[in-house]
GROMACS .gro file of C-alpha atoms in nm:
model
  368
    1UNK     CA    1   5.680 -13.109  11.882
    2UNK     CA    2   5.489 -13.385  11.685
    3UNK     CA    3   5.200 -13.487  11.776
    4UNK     CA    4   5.018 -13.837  11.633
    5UNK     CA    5   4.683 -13.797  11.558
    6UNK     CA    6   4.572 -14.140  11.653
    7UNK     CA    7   4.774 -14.100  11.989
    8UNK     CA    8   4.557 -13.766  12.044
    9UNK     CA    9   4.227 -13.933  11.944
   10UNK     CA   10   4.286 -14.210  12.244
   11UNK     CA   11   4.222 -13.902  12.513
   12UNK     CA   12   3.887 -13.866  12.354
   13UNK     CA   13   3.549 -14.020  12.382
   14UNK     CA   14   3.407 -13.836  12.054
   15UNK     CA   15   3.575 -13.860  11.693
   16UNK     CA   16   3.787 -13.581  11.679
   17UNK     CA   17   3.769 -13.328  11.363
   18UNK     CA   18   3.977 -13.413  11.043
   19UNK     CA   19   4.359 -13.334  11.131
   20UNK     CA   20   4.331 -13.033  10.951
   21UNK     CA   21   4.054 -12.908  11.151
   22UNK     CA   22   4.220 -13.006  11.435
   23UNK     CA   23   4.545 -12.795  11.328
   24UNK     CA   24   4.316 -12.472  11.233
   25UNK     CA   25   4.144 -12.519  11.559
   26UNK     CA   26   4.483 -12.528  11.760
   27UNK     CA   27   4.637 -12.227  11.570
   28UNK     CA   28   4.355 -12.008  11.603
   29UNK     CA   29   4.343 -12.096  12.002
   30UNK     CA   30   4.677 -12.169  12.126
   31UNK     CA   31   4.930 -12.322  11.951
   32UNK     CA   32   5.094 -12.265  11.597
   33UNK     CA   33   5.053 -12.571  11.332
   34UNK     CA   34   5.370 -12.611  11.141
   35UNK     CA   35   5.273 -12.894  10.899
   36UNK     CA   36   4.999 -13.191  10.855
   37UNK     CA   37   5.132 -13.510  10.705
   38UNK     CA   38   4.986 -13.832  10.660
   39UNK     CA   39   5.202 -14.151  10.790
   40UNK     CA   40   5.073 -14.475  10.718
   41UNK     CA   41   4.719 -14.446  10.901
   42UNK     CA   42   4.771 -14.168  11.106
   43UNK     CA   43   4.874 -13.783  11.090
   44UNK     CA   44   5.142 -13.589  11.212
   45UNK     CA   45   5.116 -13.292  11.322
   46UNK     CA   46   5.396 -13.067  11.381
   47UNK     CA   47   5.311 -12.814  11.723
   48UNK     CA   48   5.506 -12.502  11.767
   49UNK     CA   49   5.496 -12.504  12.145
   50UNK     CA   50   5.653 -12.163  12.277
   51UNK     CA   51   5.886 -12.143  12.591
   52UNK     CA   52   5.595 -12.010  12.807
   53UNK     CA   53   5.332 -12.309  12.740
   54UNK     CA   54   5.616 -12.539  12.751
   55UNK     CA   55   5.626 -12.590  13.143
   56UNK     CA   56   5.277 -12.785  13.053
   57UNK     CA   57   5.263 -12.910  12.679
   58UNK     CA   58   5.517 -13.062  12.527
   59UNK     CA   59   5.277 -13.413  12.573
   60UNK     CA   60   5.006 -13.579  12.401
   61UNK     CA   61   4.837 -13.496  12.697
   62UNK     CA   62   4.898 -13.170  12.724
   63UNK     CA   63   4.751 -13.093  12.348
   64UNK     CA   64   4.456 -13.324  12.432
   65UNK     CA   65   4.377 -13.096  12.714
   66UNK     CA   66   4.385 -12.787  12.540
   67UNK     CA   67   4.182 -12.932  12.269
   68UNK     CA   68   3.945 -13.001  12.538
   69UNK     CA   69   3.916 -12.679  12.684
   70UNK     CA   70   3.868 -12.538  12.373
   71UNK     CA   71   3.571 -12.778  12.251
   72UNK     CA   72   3.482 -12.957  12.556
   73UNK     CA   73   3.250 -13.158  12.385
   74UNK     CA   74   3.449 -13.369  12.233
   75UNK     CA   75   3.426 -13.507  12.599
   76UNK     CA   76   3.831 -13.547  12.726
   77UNK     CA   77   3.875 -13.888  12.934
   78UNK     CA   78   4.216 -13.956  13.072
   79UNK     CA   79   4.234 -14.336  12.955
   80UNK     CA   80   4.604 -14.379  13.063
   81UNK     CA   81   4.582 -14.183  13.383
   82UNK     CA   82   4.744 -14.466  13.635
   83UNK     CA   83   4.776 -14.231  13.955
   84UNK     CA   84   4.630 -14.526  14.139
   85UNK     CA   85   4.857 -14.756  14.090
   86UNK     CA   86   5.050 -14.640  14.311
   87UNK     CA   87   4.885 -14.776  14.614
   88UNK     CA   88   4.718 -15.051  14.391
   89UNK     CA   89   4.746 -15.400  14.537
   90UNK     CA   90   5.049 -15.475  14.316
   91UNK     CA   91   5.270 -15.247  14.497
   92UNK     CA   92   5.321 -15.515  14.782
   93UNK     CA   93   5.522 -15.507  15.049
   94UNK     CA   94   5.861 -15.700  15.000
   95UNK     CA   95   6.092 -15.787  15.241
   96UNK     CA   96   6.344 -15.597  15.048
   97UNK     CA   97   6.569 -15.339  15.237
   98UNK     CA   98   6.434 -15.019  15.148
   99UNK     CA   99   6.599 -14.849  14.858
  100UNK     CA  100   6.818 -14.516  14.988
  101UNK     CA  101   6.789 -14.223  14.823
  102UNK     CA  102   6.945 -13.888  14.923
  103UNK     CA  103   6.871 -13.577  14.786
  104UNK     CA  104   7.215 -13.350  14.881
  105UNK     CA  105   7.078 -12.987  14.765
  106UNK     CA  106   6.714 -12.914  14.709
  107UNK     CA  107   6.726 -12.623  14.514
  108UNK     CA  108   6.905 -12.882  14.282
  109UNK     CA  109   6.666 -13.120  14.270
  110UNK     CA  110   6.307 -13.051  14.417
  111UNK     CA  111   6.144 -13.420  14.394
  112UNK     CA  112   6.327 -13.774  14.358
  113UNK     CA  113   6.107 -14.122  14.326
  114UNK     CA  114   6.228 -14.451  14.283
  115UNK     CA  115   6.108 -14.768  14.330
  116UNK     CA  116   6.277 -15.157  14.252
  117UNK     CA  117   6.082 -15.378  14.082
  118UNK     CA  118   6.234 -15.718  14.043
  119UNK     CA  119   6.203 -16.018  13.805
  120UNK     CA  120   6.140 -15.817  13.527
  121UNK     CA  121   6.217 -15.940  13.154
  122UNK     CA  122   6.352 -15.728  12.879
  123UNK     CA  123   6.317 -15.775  12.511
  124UNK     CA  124   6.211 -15.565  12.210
  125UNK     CA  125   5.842 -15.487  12.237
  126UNK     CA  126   5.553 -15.520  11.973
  127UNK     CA  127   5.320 -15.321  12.057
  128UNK     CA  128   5.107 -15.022  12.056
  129UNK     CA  129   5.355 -14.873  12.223
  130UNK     CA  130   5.619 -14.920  11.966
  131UNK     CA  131   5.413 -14.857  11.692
  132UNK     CA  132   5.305 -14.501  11.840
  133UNK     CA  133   5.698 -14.374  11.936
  134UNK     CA  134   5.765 -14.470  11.546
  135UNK     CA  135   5.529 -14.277  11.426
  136UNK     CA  136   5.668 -13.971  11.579
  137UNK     CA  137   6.033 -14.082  11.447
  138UNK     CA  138   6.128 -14.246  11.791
  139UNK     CA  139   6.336 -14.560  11.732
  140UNK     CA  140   6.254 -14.877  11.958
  141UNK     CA  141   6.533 -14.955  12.184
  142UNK     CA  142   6.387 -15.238  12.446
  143UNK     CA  143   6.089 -15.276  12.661
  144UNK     CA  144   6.154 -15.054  12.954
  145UNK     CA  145   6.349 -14.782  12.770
  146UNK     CA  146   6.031 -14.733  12.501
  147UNK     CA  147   5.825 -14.780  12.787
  148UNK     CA  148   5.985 -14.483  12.975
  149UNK     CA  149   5.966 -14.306  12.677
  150UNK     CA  150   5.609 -14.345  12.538
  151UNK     CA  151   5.514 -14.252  12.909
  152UNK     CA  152   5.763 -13.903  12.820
  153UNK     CA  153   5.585 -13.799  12.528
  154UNK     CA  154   5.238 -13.920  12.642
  155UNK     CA  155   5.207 -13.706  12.942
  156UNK     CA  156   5.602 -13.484  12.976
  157UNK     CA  157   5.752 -13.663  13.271
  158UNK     CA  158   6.106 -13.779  13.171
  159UNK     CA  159   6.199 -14.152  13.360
  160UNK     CA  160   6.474 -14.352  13.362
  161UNK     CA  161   6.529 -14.686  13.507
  162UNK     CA  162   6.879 -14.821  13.624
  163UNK     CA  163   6.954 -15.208  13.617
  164UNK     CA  164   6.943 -15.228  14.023
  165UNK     CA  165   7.222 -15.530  14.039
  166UNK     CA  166   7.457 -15.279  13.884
  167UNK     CA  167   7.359 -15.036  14.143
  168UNK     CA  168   7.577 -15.003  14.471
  169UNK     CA  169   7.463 -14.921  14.762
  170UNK     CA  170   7.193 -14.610  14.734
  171UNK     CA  171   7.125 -14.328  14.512
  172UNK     CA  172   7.278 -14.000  14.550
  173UNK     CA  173   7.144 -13.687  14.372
  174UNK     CA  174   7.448 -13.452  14.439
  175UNK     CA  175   7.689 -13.264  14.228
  176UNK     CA  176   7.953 -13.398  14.041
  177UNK     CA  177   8.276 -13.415  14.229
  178UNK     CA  178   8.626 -13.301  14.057
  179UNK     CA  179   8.779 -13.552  13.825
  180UNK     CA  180   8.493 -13.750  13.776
  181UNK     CA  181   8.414 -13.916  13.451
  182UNK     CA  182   8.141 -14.083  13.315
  183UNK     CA  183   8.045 -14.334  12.987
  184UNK     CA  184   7.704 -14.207  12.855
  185UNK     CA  185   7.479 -14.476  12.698
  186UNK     CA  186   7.564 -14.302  12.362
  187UNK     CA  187   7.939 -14.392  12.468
  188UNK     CA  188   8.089 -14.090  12.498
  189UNK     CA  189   8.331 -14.017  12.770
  190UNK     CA  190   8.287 -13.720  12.971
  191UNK     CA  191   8.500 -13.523  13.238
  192UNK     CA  192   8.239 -13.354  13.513
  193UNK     CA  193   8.293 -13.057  13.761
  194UNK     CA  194   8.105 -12.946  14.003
  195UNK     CA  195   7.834 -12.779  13.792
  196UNK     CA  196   7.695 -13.097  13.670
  197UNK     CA  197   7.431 -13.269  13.893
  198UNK     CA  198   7.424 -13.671  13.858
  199UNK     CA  199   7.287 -13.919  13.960
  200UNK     CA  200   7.510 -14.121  14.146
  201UNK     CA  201   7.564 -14.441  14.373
  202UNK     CA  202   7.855 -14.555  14.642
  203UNK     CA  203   8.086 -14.589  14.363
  204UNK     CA  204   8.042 -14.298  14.127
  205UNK     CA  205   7.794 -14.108  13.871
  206UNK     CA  206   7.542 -14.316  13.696
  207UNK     CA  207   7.393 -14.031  13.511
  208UNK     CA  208   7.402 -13.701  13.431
  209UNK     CA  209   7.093 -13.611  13.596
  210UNK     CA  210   6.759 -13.474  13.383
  211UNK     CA  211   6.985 -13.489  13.027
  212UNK     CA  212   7.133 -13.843  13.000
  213UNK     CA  213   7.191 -14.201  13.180
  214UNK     CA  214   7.518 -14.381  13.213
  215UNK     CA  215   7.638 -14.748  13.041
  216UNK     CA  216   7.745 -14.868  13.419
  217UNK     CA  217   7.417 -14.970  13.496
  218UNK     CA  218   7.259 -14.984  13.172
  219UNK     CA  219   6.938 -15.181  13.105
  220UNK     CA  220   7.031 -15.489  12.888
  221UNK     CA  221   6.839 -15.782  12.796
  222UNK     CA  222   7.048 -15.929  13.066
  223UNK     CA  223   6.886 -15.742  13.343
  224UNK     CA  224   6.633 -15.898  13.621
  225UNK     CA  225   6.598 -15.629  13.844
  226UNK     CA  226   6.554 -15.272  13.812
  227UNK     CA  227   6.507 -14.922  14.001
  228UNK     CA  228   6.258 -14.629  13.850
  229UNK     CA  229   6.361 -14.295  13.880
  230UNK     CA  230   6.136 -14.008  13.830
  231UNK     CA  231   6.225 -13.652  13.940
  232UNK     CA  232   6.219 -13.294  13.891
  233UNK     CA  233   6.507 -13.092  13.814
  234UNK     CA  234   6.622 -12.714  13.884
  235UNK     CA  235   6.585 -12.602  13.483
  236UNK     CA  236   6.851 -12.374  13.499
  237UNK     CA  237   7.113 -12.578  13.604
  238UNK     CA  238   6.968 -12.902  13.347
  239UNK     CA  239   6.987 -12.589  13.032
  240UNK     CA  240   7.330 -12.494  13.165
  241UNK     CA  241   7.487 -12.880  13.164
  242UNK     CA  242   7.323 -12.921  12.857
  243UNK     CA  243   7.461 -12.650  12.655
  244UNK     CA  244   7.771 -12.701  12.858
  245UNK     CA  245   7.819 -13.059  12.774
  246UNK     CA  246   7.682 -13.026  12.441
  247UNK     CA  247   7.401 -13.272  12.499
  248UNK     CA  248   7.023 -13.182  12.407
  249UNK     CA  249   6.806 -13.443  12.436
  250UNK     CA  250   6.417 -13.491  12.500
  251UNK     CA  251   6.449 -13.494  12.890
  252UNK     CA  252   6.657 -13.211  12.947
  253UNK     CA  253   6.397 -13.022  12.675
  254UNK     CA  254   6.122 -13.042  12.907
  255UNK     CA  255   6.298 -13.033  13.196
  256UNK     CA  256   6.478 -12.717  13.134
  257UNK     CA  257   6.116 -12.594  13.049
  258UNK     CA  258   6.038 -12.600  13.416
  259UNK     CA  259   5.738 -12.879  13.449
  260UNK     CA  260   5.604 -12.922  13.797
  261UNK     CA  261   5.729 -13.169  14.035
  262UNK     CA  262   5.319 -13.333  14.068
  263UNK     CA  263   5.404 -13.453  13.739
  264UNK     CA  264   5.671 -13.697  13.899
  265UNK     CA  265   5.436 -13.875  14.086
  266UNK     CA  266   5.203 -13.920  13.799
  267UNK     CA  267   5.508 -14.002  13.586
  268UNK     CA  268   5.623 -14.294  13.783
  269UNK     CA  269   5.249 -14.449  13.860
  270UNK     CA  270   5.204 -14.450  13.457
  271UNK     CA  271   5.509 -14.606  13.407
  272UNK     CA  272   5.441 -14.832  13.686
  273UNK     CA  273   5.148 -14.955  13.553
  274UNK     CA  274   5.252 -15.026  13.210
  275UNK     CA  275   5.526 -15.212  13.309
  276UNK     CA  276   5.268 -15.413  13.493
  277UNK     CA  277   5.116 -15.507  13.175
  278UNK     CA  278   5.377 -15.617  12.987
  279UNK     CA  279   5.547 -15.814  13.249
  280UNK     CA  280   5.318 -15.994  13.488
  281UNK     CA  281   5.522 -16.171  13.686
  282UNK     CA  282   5.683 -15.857  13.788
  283UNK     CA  283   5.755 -15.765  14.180
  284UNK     CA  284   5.680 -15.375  14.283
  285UNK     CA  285   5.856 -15.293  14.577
  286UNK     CA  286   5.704 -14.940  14.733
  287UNK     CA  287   5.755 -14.601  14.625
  288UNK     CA  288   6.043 -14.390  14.805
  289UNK     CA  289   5.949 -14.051  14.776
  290UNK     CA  290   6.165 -13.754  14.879
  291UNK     CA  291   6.020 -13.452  14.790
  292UNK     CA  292   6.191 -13.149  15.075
  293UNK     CA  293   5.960 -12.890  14.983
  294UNK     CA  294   5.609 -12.956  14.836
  295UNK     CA  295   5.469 -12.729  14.601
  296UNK     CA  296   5.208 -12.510  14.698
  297UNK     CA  297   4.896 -12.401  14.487
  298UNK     CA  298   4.922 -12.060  14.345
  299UNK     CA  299   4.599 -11.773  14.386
  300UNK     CA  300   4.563 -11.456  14.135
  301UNK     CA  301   4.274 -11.278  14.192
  302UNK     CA  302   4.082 -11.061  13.898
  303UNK     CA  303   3.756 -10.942  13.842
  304UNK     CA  304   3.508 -10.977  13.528
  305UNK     CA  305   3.461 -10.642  13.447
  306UNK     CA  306   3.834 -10.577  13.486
  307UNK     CA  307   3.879 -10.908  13.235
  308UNK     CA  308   3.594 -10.738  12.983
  309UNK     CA  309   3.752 -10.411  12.995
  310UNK     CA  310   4.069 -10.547  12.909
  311UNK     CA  311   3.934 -10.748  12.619
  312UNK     CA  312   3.725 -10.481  12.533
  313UNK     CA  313   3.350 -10.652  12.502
  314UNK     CA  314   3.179 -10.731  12.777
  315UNK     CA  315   3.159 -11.106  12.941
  316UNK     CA  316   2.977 -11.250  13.199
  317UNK     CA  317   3.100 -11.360  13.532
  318UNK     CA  318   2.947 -11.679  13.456
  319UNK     CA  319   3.070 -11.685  13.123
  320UNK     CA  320   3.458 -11.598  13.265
  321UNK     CA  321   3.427 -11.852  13.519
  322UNK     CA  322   3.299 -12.145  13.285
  323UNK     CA  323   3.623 -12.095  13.042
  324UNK     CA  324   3.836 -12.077  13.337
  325UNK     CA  325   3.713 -12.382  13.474
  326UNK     CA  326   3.803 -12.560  13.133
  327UNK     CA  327   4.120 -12.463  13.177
  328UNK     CA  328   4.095 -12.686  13.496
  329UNK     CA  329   4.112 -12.321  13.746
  330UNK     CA  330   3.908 -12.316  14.014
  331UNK     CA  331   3.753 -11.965  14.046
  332UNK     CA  332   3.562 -11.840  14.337
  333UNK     CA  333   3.341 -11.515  14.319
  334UNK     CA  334   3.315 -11.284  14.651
  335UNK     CA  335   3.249 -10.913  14.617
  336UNK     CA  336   3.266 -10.870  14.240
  337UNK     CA  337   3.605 -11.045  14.310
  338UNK     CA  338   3.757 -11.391  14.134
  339UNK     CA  339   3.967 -11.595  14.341
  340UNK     CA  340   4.146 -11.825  14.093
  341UNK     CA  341   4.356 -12.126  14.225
  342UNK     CA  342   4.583 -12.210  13.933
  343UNK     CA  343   4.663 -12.604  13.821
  344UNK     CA  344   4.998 -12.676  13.926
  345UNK     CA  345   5.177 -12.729  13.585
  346UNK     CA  346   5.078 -12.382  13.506
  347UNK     CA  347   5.404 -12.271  13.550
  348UNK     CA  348   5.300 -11.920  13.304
  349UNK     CA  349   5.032 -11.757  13.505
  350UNK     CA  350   5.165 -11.557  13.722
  351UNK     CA  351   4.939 -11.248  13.693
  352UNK     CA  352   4.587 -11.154  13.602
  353UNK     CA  353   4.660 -11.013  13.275
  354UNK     CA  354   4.746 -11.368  13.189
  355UNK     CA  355   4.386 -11.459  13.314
  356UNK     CA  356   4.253 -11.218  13.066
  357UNK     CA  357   4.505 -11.417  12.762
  358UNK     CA  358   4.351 -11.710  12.890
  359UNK     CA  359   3.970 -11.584  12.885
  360UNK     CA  360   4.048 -11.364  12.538
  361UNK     CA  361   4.210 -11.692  12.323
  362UNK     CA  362   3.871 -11.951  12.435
  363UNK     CA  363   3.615 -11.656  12.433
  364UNK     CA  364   3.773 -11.640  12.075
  365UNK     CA  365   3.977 -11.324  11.953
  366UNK     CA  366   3.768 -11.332  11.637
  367UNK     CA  367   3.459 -11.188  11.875
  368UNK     CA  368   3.732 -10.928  12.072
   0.00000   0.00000   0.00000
């Protein structure tokens, strides 16, 4: 995954080290640095992220935070973090009938948010915005598509926004029924069965869901009104349409990577609020939220000494506890025992001998 330095260094109140530093500090930590290179004034760096951190990092965001955890005094702040404006006092109440959305299968898709905003205008943005996605060799397309997509790589929630006059009636997240076709936005015409979830309205698919939107109700600089989507997506069944279909794009890369549905909320506040910026004049209607079966926080309990023995030198409880609370778990002692409530996006701890990976690679496995 690329990374942009300069995109990085925004998530940070402190200079960060040269990129090279920052590259030997990632590899000996966490992640594998594949190459350096300078582009205009910033650096690109080229992450390996492996299938089992990929539920959580494939973002600027996600790097920043492990960067964080592992020198926390370069002092992380979350300067795009826009989970407020949600509820902020631009998200007034329209008279508007409320937009419809039906989930038909849960276990197909766990979380579904949209929201209209109307009166919006659509050009070709100059901005930082634009200026960031080309530096990781994404091409500007118009406002709310590079929008959508800075918002994708800045914190790994894939959106999508449908022009809402093209729309008809509500939106359907079922399977695809037999015979049905759809024009991607890269024009190509597709025959769907019932293996491939879309997105879909009173009239027909409008996307294939988590891999790839639809021309019908493309966004044009014709369009006034639109509708956000952000959602969550079974994995298996996105990596299965994709290879299927023969379609691979950035979306269906993290979603098939199994990111948590909490990220869908955040996704579509971000993107709310940017759009905000650039177009003033828009009009939020509310957030419609259907979301069947809430995730739950996960508990593993370990010990210290079982951590230490594992690692083979010995660590403090304290000591344990502080790296784990970088890592954003919560860890409560009782009876030489640690009761560790994991961050929902970590999708890869499961068991405590992931606790002691976790402990071993910020303790440093030069002192192990």
């Amino acid at each position: 995954m690329l990374i942009s330095y300069n995109w990085l260094q925004r998530y940070f109140k402190k200079k960060l080290p040269a990129p090279e530093k920052v590259a030997e500090i990632l590899t000996f930590s966490v992640f594998e640095i594949e190459s350096v290179e300078k582009i205009e004034k910033d650096f690109l760096l080229d992450v390996k992220v492996l299938p089992d951190r990929a539920c959580y990092a494939l973002s600027h965001r996600g790097i920043a935070g492990e960067l964080a955890a592992i020198h926390p005094e370069l002092e992380l702040l979350l300067k795009s973090d826009f989970n407020n404006l949600l509820k902020s006092d631009f998200n007034k109440k329209k008279n508007w009938a409320t937009l419809r959305i039906e989930i038909e299968n849960p276990a197909d898709c766990r979380r579904y948010i949209g929201r209209q905003v109307n009166n919006v205008a659509v050009g070709l943005l100059q901005n930082e915005i634009t200026e960031k996605l080309a530096i990781i060799g994404q091409r500007a397309i118009n406002s709310i598509v590079d929008t959508a997509n800075f918002v994708m790589f800045d914190m790994g929630q894939p959106l999508h926004a449908f022009d809402a006059d093209k729309v008809k009636g509500g939106i359907m997240v079922r399977r695809a029924k037999k015979g049905e076709r759809i024009t991607t936005l890269d024009e190509k015409n597709l025959e769907l069965d019932s293996e491939t979830l879309v997105i879909a309205d009173d009239e027909g698919p409008l996307a294939i869901a988590g891999i790839k939107g639809g021309k019908r109700a493309e966004v044009t600089e014709q369009t006034k009104n639109l509708i956000l989507e952000s959602a969550n997506f079974n994995p298996q069944l996105i990596r299965r349409t994709s290879e299927r279909l023969g379609i691979r794009t950035d979306a269906s890369k993290r979603f098939e990577n199994n990111p948590t549905a909490n990220f869908t909320e955040k996704g579509m506040a971000e993107f709310s609020g940017l759009l905000k910026e650039i177009v003033p004049e828009a009009e939020f209607g509310e957030t419609v939220d259907v979301y069947p079966n809430p995730e739950q926080a996960r508990t593993i309990s370990a010990s210290a000494p079982a951590i230490s023995s594992a690692l083979g030198v010995d660590i403090s409880s304290k000591k344990i506890t502080g790296i784990l609370n970088r890592l954003k778990i919560d860890a409560e002692e009782s009876g030489g025992k640690l009761a560790l409530t994991i961050p929902l996006e970590r999708r890869d701890l499961s068991i405590s001998e992931d606790i002691v990976e976790e402990v071993g690679r910020l303790y440093g496995y030069d002192k192990v």
